[in-house]
Amino acid sequence: MSLPTRKIGNDSVTAIGFGLMGMSAFYGPIDSDEERFKVLNVALEAGCTNWDSANIYGDSEELLGRWFKKSGKRNDIFLATKFGFTPSGANNTPEYIKSCCDESLKKLGIETIDLTGKIRNIGLSEVSGATLRRAYAVHPIAAVQIEYSPFCLDMEQDRVGLLSACNELGVTIVAYSPLGRGLLTGKYLTASRVSVQNTTPQRVKFASPGSLRKVKTLSPFRYLKENLHSVEVKLTPEEITEIRKAAEKADELHIERYPLQMMREVFADTIATRKDLDKEGSINSASGLTNGLPMVSYQKSNDDIPNDDRRKNIPTDLTENLVALSIKLPPGDISRIRKLVIAINPTFIGQHDVSAIGFGLMGLSAYYGPIDNDEERFKVCNGSMRHSLLTLSLTDHMKVLDAALEAGCTNWDSSDIYGDSEELLGKWFKRTGKRDQIFLATKFGSTPEGPNGKPEYVRSAIESSLKKLGVDTIDLYYIHRIDQTVPIEVTIRALAELVKEGKIRYLGLSEMSAATLRRAHAVHPISAIQIEYSPFFLDIENEKVGLLETCRELGIAVVAYSPLGRGMLTGAYKSHDDIPDGEWRKTIPKFSRENFPNILKLVAGFQDVGKNHGATAGQVALAWLLAQGDDIIPIPGTKKIKYLKENLGAADVRLSPEEIARIRNLAETVNTAVGGLERYPVGEMVHLLADTPEL
C-alpha cells in the first residue's frame, strides 16, 4: 500500500500520521519496549513515516530514542514533538523553550526535530486564529495541531476562525484524536467499557448521557493497519454529506471536549506586548488617586467603548470606580493618558510593538527643498506651540528627533538614498545614546544604475548602512525597489543570512507586486511592506493589484509612505505654482497644474470634516488612514516640530463611520477623475509594483 502525501513546510509527509501518545500515556497500561517496537516497525513498513510525540507523553520520547538507536531509521521518519505543557500550566518563556528542546533532543538521541516549537519547522497546538496570525507574522507556521473529528468540529466554527486562518495562510492542519480518542471506532458501546486507567471518561463530552449512543453508528477503523487503510476508502459525496449531518447532530449540544478546568487552554490567545504604566502614577500623585480612577475617568471622556462591550461589565471595586464620576481631568492629563493608551495598544511589525504613526526621515535630508546643516536639523525653533496629544515641556530650541522620541514616536524610517539621512541618525544616536529606544527601519536596493538585488550588493549595502548608522542591528531592512533581473528568492536568501548573523531583525519590501511578495514570504517571513498610500493614492486597494488583500492574508504590516500626498493634502499648497521650481514634486503628473483642482477638492473635504474635531486637513487625512486598519502605519515626514506634533496629533482624531465613508467617497471620486495620471514621473513608474523573473 502506497500512502498519499501532504506538505508540512517544505517536507512531504504521509497523509495519515501516527500519534504516539497512547503508546506511552493516558490510555490504559503501558506495554514493554519489545511490544511497542513491533508497532513502530509495522508503521514504518506500512509507509507511515509521519510520527507525533510530546514531552508529556510519558516515556514517548525516550521510547523513540531507543527505537532510533536500535533500528538506525531516524532519517526515515518525519518527527514531530511538542513542549509547553507543564503541571503548573502552559509555559512558553524563551528560557523554558531552550531547556525543553535540549531535553527532548537528549531523550530522542537526535540532533534535529522536524516539527516542534523550534528547529526545522514550527507548529502550534490549540491556538486561536488571532494568535496563529500573530505567530505567522513573526515566522512561518508550518502546521497547527488541533482536535478534529466528526465528533469534535470546534475548529470549523466561524467565531474560532482557525480553519479559515489556516486556509488563508497555507498552514497544514494536523488532526489529533481523529477517532474521538477511540470512541468513533465502535469499540466502546458504553462508558463502562472504557478502562479505569483511561482518561477518556473525564472528558465531559464523552461522559454525557447519550454521547456514545450518538456516535456508535459511524464506521469503525481498528488498529494501525486499519487506520492506514482508510486512505483507500473513497466516500461518495452523498456519504460525506450523511456523515456531516450525523456529526453536526451529535455535536448539537456543544458539550466541552476537555475537563472544564482544561478548557481555558483550548484555542488560547496570548497577551500583546505591554509597556510599563508606572508613568501614569505622576498623574495620580497630586490627588492621591489609584491608577484605575484616571483611566475610568478618561473612558468617560470618550464614546469609543460601545454600551454592550464586555469591558464595561468587568467587576472591580464598585465604590472606587464610582468615585471616577466626580473626577474632572484637565485637558493636559487627558492628553497624557491618551499617550499611554496608545503605548499599551501598539501596532506590530513582526513581534515588535511600534508607534501607530511613524516618522519618515526622507525630507530631513533629501528631495524637498534645500537641506539644513546638522545644527539646524538637530535644533528647530519651537516657540510656544501646543497640541492636545502632546503636553511636552519644550525650549525655544528643540531637537526635532528628540521631540519625536519624547512624543512617543519611536518608529523611524530612513534609506541609504535619502542624502545623508543614515549619517544624521548615526550622529544623533552617538549624541543621545538612545538607539535602543528607536525601532529603526532603513532601505537599500535603489542605485543610480537602477534597482540592485544581487546577493553581493545586499551584503555591501547592509555593511555600509550599519557603518553610517553606527549600529550593530537594523530592526527592519527593506528592499527599496525590486530588481527585476534577479529572482526575488535569491535576494531574500541573501537577506535571510544577514538575519541569522544578527544584522537584521525583520525583512521588508517596497513597491512590489502581490505575487513577488508571496514568493518572498515563502522564503523568509516578510514583516512589513512599504507602499505609497493616502486618500489621493489608493493603488494598494485595487483588486487587480491585490496587494492589500495579500498583506492581510499573510499578516504583513502596511507602512504607508507619503500619507499626506507629499504635503499636498495638508492645505499648505494652494496651486501648482506653490511647489518650488526645480523641486522633484513638480514633475509628478498627479500634481500637475491641470489636476490641482482635484487636490484642492480633497483638501476642502478634509477641512470640512476637521471642523468637527478641531483638526487640520492633514490630521484628517492621517486619521482616515489609521481608520483603515490596525495594520496600516503611516510615516509622515517633516522638518519642523510644529508639523511633527500636528501629524502625531492625528492619533487623537476619531472619525465617525459616516466621516470615514464620506472621505472614501470623495477620495474615490477624485481618483477616478484623475484617470491615468501617475504618482511618479513616467520614467520611474516601471519600478513600481514590480515583479521579478522566476527562480
XYZ file of C-alpha atoms in Angstrom:
695
model
C 0.000 0.000 0.000
C 1.350 3.413 -1.004
C 0.192 6.224 1.262
C -0.621 9.602 -0.292
C 1.349 12.583 0.953
C 0.718 16.094 2.224
C 3.022 19.081 2.747
C 4.276 20.359 6.097
C 6.590 23.239 5.356
C 8.762 22.020 2.501
C 8.586 18.364 3.584
C 6.300 15.726 2.111
C 4.683 13.620 4.832
C 2.249 10.735 4.782
C -1.373 11.869 4.661
C -2.112 9.771 7.740
C 0.359 10.121 10.559
C 0.966 8.106 13.718
C 0.066 9.722 17.038
C 2.252 8.126 19.715
C 0.550 9.375 22.861
C -1.438 6.226 23.542
C 1.671 4.018 23.431
C 3.152 5.715 26.492
C 0.471 7.578 28.417
C -3.154 8.169 29.334
C -4.869 5.157 27.706
C -4.540 2.152 29.988
C -1.439 0.073 30.934
C 1.833 0.629 29.050
C 3.362 -2.288 27.112
C 7.028 -3.322 27.115
C 9.553 -1.809 24.722
C 9.534 -5.017 22.702
C 5.789 -4.842 22.085
C 5.859 -1.150 21.309
C 8.839 -1.545 18.959
C 6.773 -4.026 16.944
C 4.117 -1.378 16.388
C 6.714 1.217 15.317
C 8.240 -1.294 12.899
C 4.839 -2.027 11.377
C 4.165 1.703 10.936
C 7.456 2.157 9.059
C 6.917 -0.945 6.920
C 3.427 0.293 6.027
C 4.925 3.562 4.789
C 3.610 5.708 7.658
C 6.611 7.918 8.426
C 4.875 10.974 9.937
C 5.155 10.416 13.701
C 3.933 12.665 16.505
C 5.119 12.709 20.123
C 5.349 15.187 23.040
C 7.484 15.627 26.111
C 4.446 14.973 28.311
C 3.523 11.642 26.688
C 5.103 9.512 29.417
C 8.312 7.937 28.088
C 7.352 8.516 24.443
C 10.469 10.484 23.519
C 12.754 8.041 25.342
C 10.991 5.137 23.593
C 11.614 6.752 20.213
C 15.232 7.380 21.159
C 15.707 3.709 21.966
C 13.973 2.681 18.727
C 16.114 5.060 16.643
C 19.250 3.662 18.262
C 18.205 0.070 17.674
C 16.850 0.475 14.147
C 19.050 3.258 12.747
C 15.985 4.559 10.929
C 15.912 8.169 12.198
C 16.270 9.595 8.699
C 13.230 7.639 7.514
C 10.893 9.410 9.942
C 9.389 12.910 9.883
C 9.448 13.500 13.624
C 7.184 15.932 15.440
C 7.184 16.538 19.150
C 5.781 19.196 21.432
C 6.612 21.231 24.515
C 4.991 23.892 26.658
C 2.523 21.862 28.737
C 3.611 21.693 32.390
C 1.887 20.672 35.654
C 1.638 24.371 36.536
C 0.173 25.382 33.165
C 1.398 26.433 29.748
C 4.978 27.758 29.655
C 6.352 29.453 26.538
C 9.059 31.609 28.090
C 12.255 31.760 25.982
C 14.440 30.119 28.616
C 11.955 27.245 29.007
C 11.811 26.738 25.233
C 15.579 26.287 25.116
C 15.656 23.860 28.048
C 12.764 21.804 26.624
C 14.332 21.486 23.199
C 17.660 20.428 24.649
C 15.965 17.867 26.888
C 13.876 16.409 24.040
C 16.900 16.162 21.753
C 18.752 14.303 24.505
C 15.899 11.871 25.171
C 15.362 11.270 21.462
C 19.088 10.870 20.893
C 18.991 13.055 17.782
C 20.302 16.394 16.563
C 17.227 17.815 14.820
C 13.480 17.772 15.388
C 11.486 18.118 12.187
C 8.406 19.790 13.647
C 8.224 21.311 17.091
C 8.234 24.735 18.698
C 11.715 25.148 17.229
C 14.213 23.707 14.668
C 13.222 22.822 11.056
C 9.530 23.711 11.076
C 7.440 25.450 13.713
C 3.985 24.300 14.787
C 1.320 25.408 17.240
C -1.378 23.450 19.027
C -4.800 24.507 20.351
C -4.250 28.096 19.289
C -6.764 30.795 18.377
C -6.980 32.106 14.825
C -5.759 35.508 16.009
C -2.716 34.100 17.810
C -1.875 31.944 14.779
C -1.849 35.045 12.580
C 0.395 36.916 15.033
C 2.791 33.990 15.242
C 2.873 33.586 11.457
C 3.783 37.266 11.069
C 6.995 36.554 13.015
C 7.939 33.238 11.364
C 6.025 30.860 9.071
C 3.971 28.312 10.998
C 4.098 25.036 9.113
C 1.332 23.194 10.956
C -1.362 23.538 13.586
C -2.358 20.570 15.709
C -5.956 20.579 16.839
C -8.559 18.052 17.940
C -10.674 17.410 14.870
C -13.048 14.581 14.085
C -16.709 14.145 13.170
C -17.421 14.459 16.903
C -15.183 17.485 17.574
C -15.895 20.155 14.969
C -14.952 23.178 17.092
C -12.231 24.355 14.722
C -14.788 24.871 11.947
C -16.714 27.474 13.909
C -16.635 30.985 12.438
C -16.114 32.553 15.857
C -12.971 30.464 16.368
C -11.636 31.453 12.963
C -8.945 28.783 12.984
C -9.850 26.787 9.893
C -10.185 29.948 7.810
C -6.876 31.299 9.149
C -5.075 28.040 8.301
C -6.538 28.003 4.801
C -5.587 31.645 4.186
C -2.016 31.236 5.442
C -1.366 27.830 3.917
C -0.853 26.190 7.312
C -1.276 22.413 7.436
C -3.839 21.078 9.933
C -2.720 18.040 11.891
C -5.836 16.492 13.429
C -5.201 14.821 16.746
C -7.751 12.368 18.189
C -9.341 11.969 14.732
C -11.114 8.862 16.089
C -12.542 10.704 19.068
C -9.960 9.136 21.402
C -11.135 5.730 20.209
C -14.825 6.356 20.751
C -15.542 6.530 16.998
C -14.170 3.042 16.320
C -17.240 1.240 17.624
C -15.203 -0.485 20.336
C -16.827 1.399 23.178
C -20.580 0.927 23.390
C -20.990 2.258 26.926
C -18.866 4.376 29.268
C -18.281 1.322 31.482
C -16.302 -0.342 28.669
C -13.524 2.266 28.984
C -10.505 1.183 31.087
C -10.360 2.669 34.576
C -6.835 3.863 33.746
C -8.090 5.647 30.622
C -8.660 9.401 30.963
C -11.448 9.469 28.378
C -14.374 9.280 30.870
C -13.059 12.531 32.410
C -13.911 14.292 29.157
C -17.294 15.896 29.736
C -18.294 15.289 26.143
C -17.814 11.517 26.433
C -19.384 11.197 29.892
C -22.603 12.998 28.969
C -25.763 10.918 28.592
C -26.329 9.718 25.062
C -22.928 10.750 23.683
C -21.755 7.224 22.926
C -25.099 6.275 21.502
C -24.888 9.151 19.024
C -21.548 8.136 17.594
C -21.618 4.359 17.595
C -23.116 4.132 14.097
C -20.048 5.770 12.460
C -17.822 3.374 10.514
C -15.217 1.601 12.729
C -11.493 1.568 11.863
C -9.282 -0.517 14.139
C -5.631 -0.532 14.948
C -2.717 0.729 12.957
C -3.195 -1.165 9.687
C -6.908 -0.431 9.680
C -6.207 3.248 10.200
C -3.731 3.400 7.337
C -6.083 1.532 5.001
C -8.601 4.349 5.419
C -6.793 6.150 2.573
C -8.227 3.531 0.232
C -11.804 4.238 1.301
C -13.368 6.646 -1.205
C -16.588 8.093 0.184
C -19.239 9.288 -2.242
C -20.473 12.898 -1.964
C -23.709 11.538 -0.520
C -21.838 9.585 2.173
C -19.740 12.617 3.052
C -22.923 14.656 3.420
C -24.584 11.937 5.515
C -21.616 11.787 7.899
C -21.516 15.596 8.099
C -25.180 15.672 9.107
C -24.666 12.926 11.688
C -21.616 14.702 13.091
C -23.398 18.038 13.399
C -26.368 16.305 15.033
C -24.061 14.581 17.516
C -22.358 17.884 18.314
C -25.509 19.958 18.618
C -25.282 20.256 22.427
C -21.772 21.779 22.154
C -20.559 19.864 25.197
C -16.920 20.537 26.078
C -14.230 18.151 24.801
C -11.904 18.526 27.794
C -12.434 18.637 31.559
C -13.758 22.106 32.333
C -10.599 23.232 34.119
C -8.579 22.489 30.970
C -10.832 24.346 28.540
C -9.088 27.654 29.205
C -6.031 26.275 27.384
C -8.008 25.409 24.248
C -7.982 27.899 21.316
C -5.752 30.016 23.507
C -4.741 33.627 22.929
C -1.660 35.376 24.251
C -1.358 38.887 25.566
C 0.101 41.628 23.433
C 3.326 43.245 24.491
C 2.584 45.701 27.277
C 4.615 48.695 28.365
C 5.213 49.807 31.931
C 2.396 52.051 33.129
C 4.237 53.470 36.113
C 4.433 56.812 34.296
C 0.719 57.148 34.953
C 1.444 57.469 38.648
C 2.593 61.051 38.184
C -0.969 61.978 37.241
C -2.358 60.296 40.339
C 0.159 61.508 42.894
C -1.130 65.077 43.010
C -4.620 63.968 44.029
C -3.933 60.653 45.801
C -5.877 58.663 43.218
C -5.440 54.998 42.358
C -4.247 54.052 38.872
C -7.710 52.847 37.905
C -9.538 56.102 38.513
C -7.926 58.276 35.844
C -8.423 55.507 33.298
C -12.135 55.213 34.163
C -12.475 58.977 34.070
C -10.595 59.024 30.765
C -13.009 56.482 29.306
C -15.784 58.785 30.409
C -14.357 61.449 28.093
C -14.678 59.116 25.078
C -17.557 57.340 23.379
C -15.252 54.709 21.889
C -16.474 51.765 24.000
C -19.949 50.524 22.975
C -22.523 50.063 25.725
C -22.644 46.326 25.107
C -18.835 45.923 25.225
C -17.926 43.315 27.814
C -15.180 45.557 29.131
C -17.860 47.769 30.634
C -19.065 44.870 32.737
C -15.776 43.792 34.322
C -16.428 43.799 38.122
C -13.790 45.535 40.239
C -14.166 47.737 43.280
C -17.515 49.424 42.623
C -17.103 52.136 45.242
C -13.719 53.154 43.848
C -14.993 53.175 40.294
C -17.949 55.378 41.170
C -15.554 57.998 42.505
C -14.376 58.421 38.921
C -17.661 60.121 38.103
C -16.659 63.112 40.194
C -13.151 63.483 38.729
C -12.668 66.200 36.144
C -9.406 65.609 34.342
C -7.784 68.693 32.811
C -7.037 68.518 29.063
C -3.348 68.044 29.761
C -3.926 64.898 31.801
C -6.359 63.518 29.240
C -3.651 64.002 26.610
C -1.030 62.251 28.740
C -3.338 59.293 29.342
C -4.139 59.181 25.622
C -0.406 58.799 25.025
C -0.318 55.882 27.497
C -3.334 54.284 25.842
C -1.514 54.443 22.505
C 1.540 52.909 24.187
C -0.345 49.863 25.520
C -2.277 49.258 22.298
C 0.637 49.177 19.882
C 0.769 48.385 16.239
C 3.040 45.453 15.482
C 5.768 44.872 12.932
C 6.828 41.286 13.403
C 6.569 40.834 17.145
C 7.786 44.347 17.895
C 5.301 46.983 19.002
C 5.770 50.265 17.173
C 4.074 53.643 17.349
C 0.969 53.695 15.155
C 2.279 56.817 13.403
C 5.914 56.672 12.371
C 8.405 59.338 11.341
C 9.562 59.380 7.714
C 13.045 60.897 7.619
C 13.437 61.467 3.882
C 12.536 65.151 3.971
C 15.183 65.908 6.611
C 17.938 65.013 4.172
C 16.695 64.905 0.582
C 14.303 65.898 -2.192
C 12.169 68.594 -0.569
C 13.957 71.915 -0.895
C 17.386 72.925 0.451
C 18.921 70.823 3.240
C 19.865 72.474 6.522
C 23.128 71.787 8.335
C 23.244 69.356 11.245
C 22.805 72.081 13.835
C 19.635 73.334 12.189
C 18.273 69.815 11.795
C 19.070 68.930 15.382
C 17.658 72.239 16.645
C 14.388 73.574 15.311
C 12.726 76.741 16.631
C 9.578 75.745 18.503
C 8.233 78.872 20.188
C 5.123 78.213 22.295
C 3.370 75.580 20.179
C 0.990 73.199 21.924
C -1.182 70.299 20.843
C -3.836 68.241 22.603
C -1.914 64.995 22.149
C 1.474 66.187 23.374
C 1.996 68.231 26.528
C 5.742 68.467 26.218
C 7.878 70.950 28.112
C 9.839 72.341 25.157
C 12.514 75.008 24.986
C 12.719 77.592 22.247
C 15.328 75.473 20.524
C 14.229 71.861 20.396
C 15.694 68.934 18.576
C 13.210 67.504 16.117
C 14.369 63.924 16.659
C 14.256 64.397 20.427
C 10.744 65.794 20.048
C 9.655 62.710 18.117
C 11.077 60.413 20.794
C 9.533 62.390 23.665
C 6.184 62.309 21.883
C 6.281 58.513 21.841
C 7.005 58.288 18.114
C 9.755 55.673 18.064
C 9.154 54.149 14.628
C 11.664 55.899 12.346
C 12.165 55.259 8.656
C 15.286 56.065 6.612
C 17.074 54.834 3.457
C 20.565 54.728 2.058
C 19.430 57.041 -0.788
C 17.979 59.762 1.457
C 21.019 62.004 1.189
C 22.898 61.851 4.489
C 19.908 60.529 6.455
C 21.712 57.468 7.827
C 24.758 59.533 8.805
C 22.468 62.057 10.516
C 20.850 59.279 12.543
C 24.257 57.883 13.418
C 25.319 61.262 14.795
C 22.060 61.520 16.764
C 22.456 58.020 18.238
C 26.007 58.851 19.267
C 24.986 62.159 20.815
C 21.961 60.832 22.723
C 22.706 57.148 23.418
C 19.045 56.459 22.592
C 19.484 53.811 19.893
C 17.670 51.154 21.928
C 14.556 53.322 22.181
C 14.064 53.550 18.414
C 12.577 50.978 16.043
C 14.894 51.692 13.140
C 13.953 50.958 9.539
C 16.115 51.670 6.543
C 16.231 50.555 2.948
C 18.608 49.515 0.184
C 18.458 48.488 -3.453
C 17.935 51.776 -5.301
C 21.061 52.812 -7.162
C 21.835 55.354 -9.918
C 22.024 52.416 -12.343
C 18.658 51.029 -11.225
C 17.470 48.556 -8.583
C 20.078 46.013 -7.443
C 19.115 42.822 -5.629
C 22.233 40.769 -6.232
C 23.492 38.918 -3.133
C 26.916 40.584 -3.196
C 25.260 44.014 -3.307
C 22.922 43.070 -0.459
C 25.889 42.431 1.820
C 27.808 45.536 0.791
C 24.693 47.693 1.288
C 23.996 46.447 4.822
C 27.617 46.866 5.860
C 27.584 50.427 4.563
C 24.338 51.281 6.364
C 25.467 49.726 9.651
C 28.650 51.764 9.486
C 26.884 55.045 8.706
C 24.262 54.450 11.390
C 26.854 53.339 13.932
C 24.701 50.364 14.986
C 25.045 46.587 15.108
C 21.498 45.722 14.051
C 18.818 47.252 11.855
C 15.313 46.471 13.081
C 13.584 46.491 9.688
C 15.516 46.330 6.420
C 13.555 46.933 3.217
C 14.336 46.259 -0.394
C 13.648 49.809 -1.573
C 12.974 48.919 -5.194
C 12.731 45.461 -6.721
C 15.474 44.307 -9.075
C 13.507 42.880 -11.988
C 16.527 40.959 -13.305
C 17.090 38.851 -10.152
C 14.574 36.280 -8.808
C 13.241 37.613 -5.528
C 14.097 34.309 -3.840
C 17.806 34.953 -4.486
C 17.703 38.382 -2.832
C 15.644 37.169 0.136
C 18.001 34.256 0.791
C 20.889 36.709 0.969
C 18.913 38.849 3.420
C 17.939 35.789 5.465
C 21.645 35.081 6.006
C 22.009 38.568 7.457
C 19.084 37.871 9.774
C 20.909 34.751 11.015
C 24.010 36.871 11.589
C 22.023 39.266 13.767
C 22.447 42.263 11.456
C 18.736 42.469 10.634
C 15.683 41.692 12.773
C 12.876 41.882 10.213
C 12.647 41.994 6.428
C 10.510 44.318 4.364
C 9.754 45.030 0.703
C 8.698 48.230 -1.024
C 6.692 48.775 -4.206
C 6.470 45.099 -5.183
C 3.639 43.112 -6.731
C 1.471 40.785 -4.676
C 2.961 37.785 -6.494
C 6.509 38.846 -5.665
C 5.504 39.409 -2.040
C 4.133 35.872 -1.795
C 7.294 34.403 -3.295
C 9.488 36.392 -0.934
C 7.404 35.445 2.105
C 7.698 31.762 1.191
C 11.494 32.024 1.577
C 11.593 34.117 4.771
C 8.844 35.971 6.652
C 8.230 39.477 5.359
C 7.145 41.603 8.312
C 6.193 44.817 6.506
C 5.784 46.328 3.102
C 6.154 49.990 2.279
C 3.845 51.493 -0.301
C 2.519 54.935 -1.187
C -0.938 55.120 0.387
C -3.185 58.073 1.105
C -6.683 59.235 0.129
C -5.051 60.503 -3.082
C -3.106 57.301 -3.829
C -5.298 54.203 -3.470
C -3.390 51.846 -5.791
C -2.789 49.322 -2.989
C -6.552 48.785 -2.646
C -7.028 47.926 -6.311
C -8.356 44.363 -6.545
C -6.305 43.782 -9.693
C -3.154 44.725 -7.775
C -4.247 42.505 -4.855
C -1.592 43.887 -2.530
C -3.657 44.935 0.482
C -5.544 41.642 0.356
C -2.272 39.693 0.214
C -0.754 41.585 3.145
C -3.781 40.873 5.315
C -3.847 37.240 4.275
C -0.190 36.815 5.261
C -0.291 39.044 8.356
C 2.115 41.658 6.943
C 2.049 45.255 8.187
C 1.465 48.001 5.609
C 3.703 51.038 6.120
C 2.203 53.949 4.193
C 4.759 56.389 2.851
C 3.719 59.837 1.621
C 0.448 59.524 3.590
C -0.103 63.271 3.129
C 0.371 63.128 -0.624
C 3.883 64.588 -0.341
C 2.408 67.536 1.527
C -0.351 68.271 -0.974
C -3.148 67.053 1.328
C -2.247 69.424 4.168
C -3.698 72.542 2.557
C -0.303 74.239 2.519
C -0.239 74.284 -1.301
C -2.955 76.360 -2.942
C -1.782 75.933 -6.520
C 0.799 74.232 -8.695
C 2.857 77.422 -8.524
C 3.360 76.931 -4.763
C 5.652 73.970 -5.441
C 9.193 75.410 -5.633
C 10.691 75.495 -9.108
C 13.195 72.730 -9.750
C 11.759 70.514 -6.979
C 11.058 66.870 -7.802
C 7.364 67.093 -6.893
C 6.760 69.458 -9.780
C 7.439 66.588 -12.215
C 4.746 64.277 -10.782
C 1.784 64.011 -13.205
C -0.808 63.838 -10.403
C 0.439 67.196 -9.101
C 0.097 68.878 -12.496
C -1.446 72.311 -12.940
C -4.462 70.739 -14.644
C -5.079 68.309 -11.813
C -4.573 70.694 -8.905
C -8.310 71.486 -8.593
C -8.871 67.820 -7.655
C -6.255 68.095 -4.921
C -7.972 71.209 -3.570
C -11.326 69.422 -3.670
C -9.935 66.682 -1.422
C -8.344 69.186 0.945
C -11.602 71.128 1.223
C -13.374 67.920 2.216
C -10.763 67.198 4.888
C -11.033 70.730 6.234
C -14.808 70.446 6.450
C -14.594 67.177 8.403
C -11.822 68.644 10.542
C -14.146 71.361 11.843
C -15.965 68.699 13.879
C -12.721 67.713 15.612
C -10.665 70.883 15.753
C -8.289 69.131 13.368
C -6.319 70.213 10.317
C -6.759 68.777 6.838
C -3.558 66.777 7.246
C -4.695 65.303 10.546
C -7.975 64.191 8.982
C -6.105 62.536 6.102
C -3.885 60.636 8.561
C -6.824 59.746 10.824
C -8.622 58.302 7.800
C -5.604 56.102 7.016
C -5.419 54.920 10.634
C -9.113 54.039 10.425
C -8.417 51.639 7.531
C -6.998 49.078 9.971
C -4.514 48.461 12.777
C -2.125 47.056 10.178
C -1.783 50.417 8.400
C 1.133 52.509 9.712
C 1.532 55.962 8.158
C 5.011 57.534 8.287
C 4.619 61.243 7.515
C 7.803 63.290 7.425
C 8.618 66.876 8.315
C 11.479 69.236 9.101
C 9.552 71.196 11.723
C 8.389 70.303 15.227
C 5.188 72.223 14.575
C 4.217 69.771 11.849
C 5.632 66.769 13.703
C 3.244 67.482 16.581
C 0.403 68.122 14.179
C 0.967 64.789 12.424
C 1.138 62.811 15.654
C -1.997 64.578 16.812
C -3.908 62.644 14.161
C -3.928 59.713 16.590
C -6.302 61.783 18.718
C -8.783 62.333 15.885
C -11.544 59.716 15.936
C -13.580 59.910 12.771
C -17.139 58.638 12.803
C -18.154 55.839 10.417
C -20.057 58.439 8.395
C -16.984 60.673 8.132
C -14.796 57.743 7.096
C -17.308 56.831 4.393
C -17.578 60.456 3.256
C -13.813 60.755 2.820
C -13.663 57.456 0.966
C -16.394 58.530 -1.443
C -14.598 61.816 -2.059
C -11.221 60.089 -2.483
C -12.579 57.511 -4.917
C -14.381 60.210 -6.909
C -11.211 62.284 -7.196
C -9.044 59.261 -8.029
C -11.473 58.253 -10.761
C -11.459 61.800 -12.132
C -7.659 61.910 -12.461
C -7.770 58.748 -14.561
C -4.357 57.622 -15.769
C -2.307 60.358 -14.144
C 0.633 58.666 -12.452
C 2.021 59.160 -8.943
C 5.639 59.227 -10.152
C 7.367 60.738 -13.164
C 6.719 58.452 -16.132
C 10.285 57.113 -16.285
C 10.080 55.852 -12.698
C 6.740 54.029 -12.967
C 8.482 50.911 -14.283
C 9.910 50.311 -10.791
C 6.532 50.311 -9.003
C 4.559 47.194 -8.029
C 7.359 45.250 -9.676
C 7.740 41.548 -10.428
C 10.924 39.506 -10.728
C 11.795 36.578 -13.008
C 11.041 33.072 -11.846
C 13.795 31.246 -9.986
